[in-house]
């Protein structure tokens, strides 16, 4: 009966990341674990495309990989229910019908399940088929983690909306995509081969995500062409057996730009008819479509304001169209004016959501859900929870999170996001002076609304790592877990994910846990702290540092930094009134600089650089220290990872090592750019004398010779090689050589570095191929990269030379080199 195979399957898949946390690595099996191997799988629905049938197949596949054993599947006959040591999977109703009473099963909510491994057989019974599949993944997750405890428990979702939003375009690109092109679209069409979609469906179902919006919120109406609707049906058919519904984003102007009408007024009868016709066509092909997602009147997207109609008029238009089919409309609250005037002290983009939506409370149909970004601005490293959560008491809401690391390192930096999400979900709004956590509000517990839940922007692409980085997958995993249970502990989730993704090894577990738990505080430290926002380039790629870009434009992500002060005054007494959008207790806390949590000080208050924090440090000194501290933590990630060599397959080890090495270098770019910026602006020295003082660096502008280095790069014709040389003036000894250079896309320059004519290293400007984000076409904070050559023996007076060979538009640019004695990070 038990056939033991060579355990090679699991490992092959392990190396490229395609199976994510569903790797089911072979367990080094003790007697105990074999005694837990079921003899049979009994599924209570034989329809091949039913989630219960899928549950049986997943179980068989998982057991085969974990135990290297083949377990037979039987399709629900009464006699098999009594089969000794079988696993029975089905809904409670199916179990009652085939196997008999199910009195021990507690009450289950929609999508909930009961898992019982006590007694002779294992029973996984769902409230519905989806729930059964979720329970099956839970059971497999236990086994894969070597957890053989006897359990009997039920679990129910916190909310029924557990969605992901893909920002995929029909041309195959993904807005903020860092994991390769779309798995859904290519060349304005839906792809023929949906193999990757099946694998994505498995991943989503295993963390209990129940719907995916497949196209970008900046939507293109061509998706509504009849042939595309037919193809959407193919995508829905792939997701359906996994209990995942599809939804689509709509372009509000479609009746005009695509439908041939001369109008898109949401109250116009021809427009209403047009949308209802389109909706009918879609539901004819996809009878269980989850619904629509709408971004309107936002960042240039068309919307109801064109016709002086309200956002509720717009939402209700779609709500009526999908109502007969049980569909819902997710209407984004991300509506704001991006042409604000900074010379108006009272102007504040953060006010927009409440300004636009509060007066519409109670005016939305009951199948409309307002989808609210977690913070009032835009997915920053730290924001207060959006006050809109506390301002719509008669409207269903969902929270919008972002697995996509748009402002948070674009999957090229390790940033584990569950702690950030928990900060928001746990925040207590004190509506009516009663406990009102964001989590209870969005899951509709607090105000007893009809619908609620969460949506996360996700940018999986065709890359076999899905997100472009193996470690970024912990965010997708944790998102699903939190959507189900928003009180799940970030560290517990992480540990489960590590065991499932890598290995059960204790040291490995502790190391990756520590790195991941430190990653968001580190990123916040070196990107932008005290609530000043992620000080990235908001006008370009949202990636590298550019604090100057925040101010003096209409986007309203201002810091109002000048020579003596910094921060947005969002108080009622002298500022933008934003703090007054919160219920009174919270408003009072944010109104005063003394009670505002310091990690949000500059979000709410405009203070002097010399303002003292509780620690006694000034704001500016805290900036300097935190940026040094954050970059130092990031250096440590690389060392910690390298301690795991040999414990992880080479492919993943190397993929992650390269990224962490890159992050270590780029965190220094962040640190120095931000610190130099505020140092120059304020003229206030760093007490520790680090800022602006880099004793171990040699600027490539000078004393490098033989080349006109200017503005960080060598001006010469881009098809001839350039050379930079310098004599070492440091004491003789052992150094790490760090070279900061610019790696643009549009070319792959080559560099080689020599010490006294002996080559000690060379590299290629190809981060555009190695990293997941698209770097910049300019010499800037996005493209600055550091490479390190370790343990170089240097003697005072040696000649260091770097030859650069340009390629394409990339002129082999260098920034500086540093010779670092052991332990020095300069
Ligand atoms: C089996 O699954 C199919 C497809 O999901 C469903 O239509 C059918 O009702 C299920 N059968 C039972 C007995 O639940
Ligand atoms: C095993 O899994 C059960 C159910 O998820 C959980 O309650 C228990 O804590 C786990 N045990 C260990 C040792 O992780
Ligand atoms: C939609 O896609 C078509 C075809 O590629 C393109 O011509 C059009 O400009 C796009 N419209 C929008 C609003 O992006
Ligand atoms: C949509 O409108 C077209 C053209 O008027 C019509 O032929 C078609 O039957 C309508 N489809 C649905 C589903 O209402
Ligand atoms: C828009 O509608 C409001 C309220 O209905 C009305 O007061 C206002 O005059 C309208 N504006 C325009 C430009 O039609
Ligand atoms: C912003 O407001 C100031 C002062 O009211 C005014 O002088 C300036 O022209 C405005 N700028 C823009 C771009 O509207
Ligand atoms: C995945 O992306 C990496 C760079 O991030 C690239 O080296 C690799 O070729 C890609 N693999 C696939 C299969 O797309
Ligand atoms: C009050 O607001 C004004 C702008 O209206 C600003 O110049 C001033 O610095 C603010 N005062 C304080 C104490 O923040
Ligand atoms: C901080 O709060 C104290 C007490 O309310 C107040 O005296 C002081 O002016 C505030 N400082 C700033 C910069 O707003
Ligand atoms: C962040 O910076 C603060 C202030 O310097 C420091 O206390 C903390 O340890 C740092 N955390 C990390 C993870 O770098
Ligand atoms: C030199 O650079 C320019 C752009 O800066 C580019 O258009 C040209 O193709 C490059 N020439 C060569 C030979 O690479
Ligand atoms: C118009 C309306 O439905 N108002 C209700 C909004 O919600 C509050 C609190 O749940 C109710 O008291 C109102 O009746």
Short mmCIF file of C-alpha atoms in Angstrom, two decimals, residues 17 57 111 129 157 193 237 243 249 309-310 483 505 517 522 579 598 619 630-631:
data_model
loop_
_atom_site.label_atom_id
_atom_site.label_comp_id
_atom_site.label_asym_id
_atom_site.label_seq_id
_atom_site.Cartn_x
_atom_site.Cartn_y
_atom_site.Cartn_z
CA UNK A 17 9.82 29.23 -6.01
CA UNK A 57 -6.31 15.89 -5.31
CA UNK A 111 -16.49 29.58 4.29
CA UNK A 129 -16.95 23.49 -0.58
CA UNK A 157 -13.49 34.02 8.51
CA UNK A 193 -1.75 29.10 -21.60
CA UNK A 237 -13.13 28.64 -15.10
CA UNK A 243 -13.12 28.73 -4.72
CA UNK A 249 -11.85 46.94 -12.87
CA UNK A 309 -22.74 63.68 -10.17
CA UNK A 310 -21.73 62.26 -6.82
CA UNK A 483 -7.75 38.70 5.85
CA UNK A 505 15.69 23.80 10.86
CA UNK A 517 10.88 41.19 11.92
CA UNK A 522 15.04 49.16 9.49
CA UNK A 579 -6.58 65.69 13.15
CA UNK A 598 6.63 60.03 18.10
CA UNK A 619 14.51 65.72 15.76
CA UNK A 630 18.63 51.39 9.84
CA UNK A 631 21.45 51.01 7.33
#
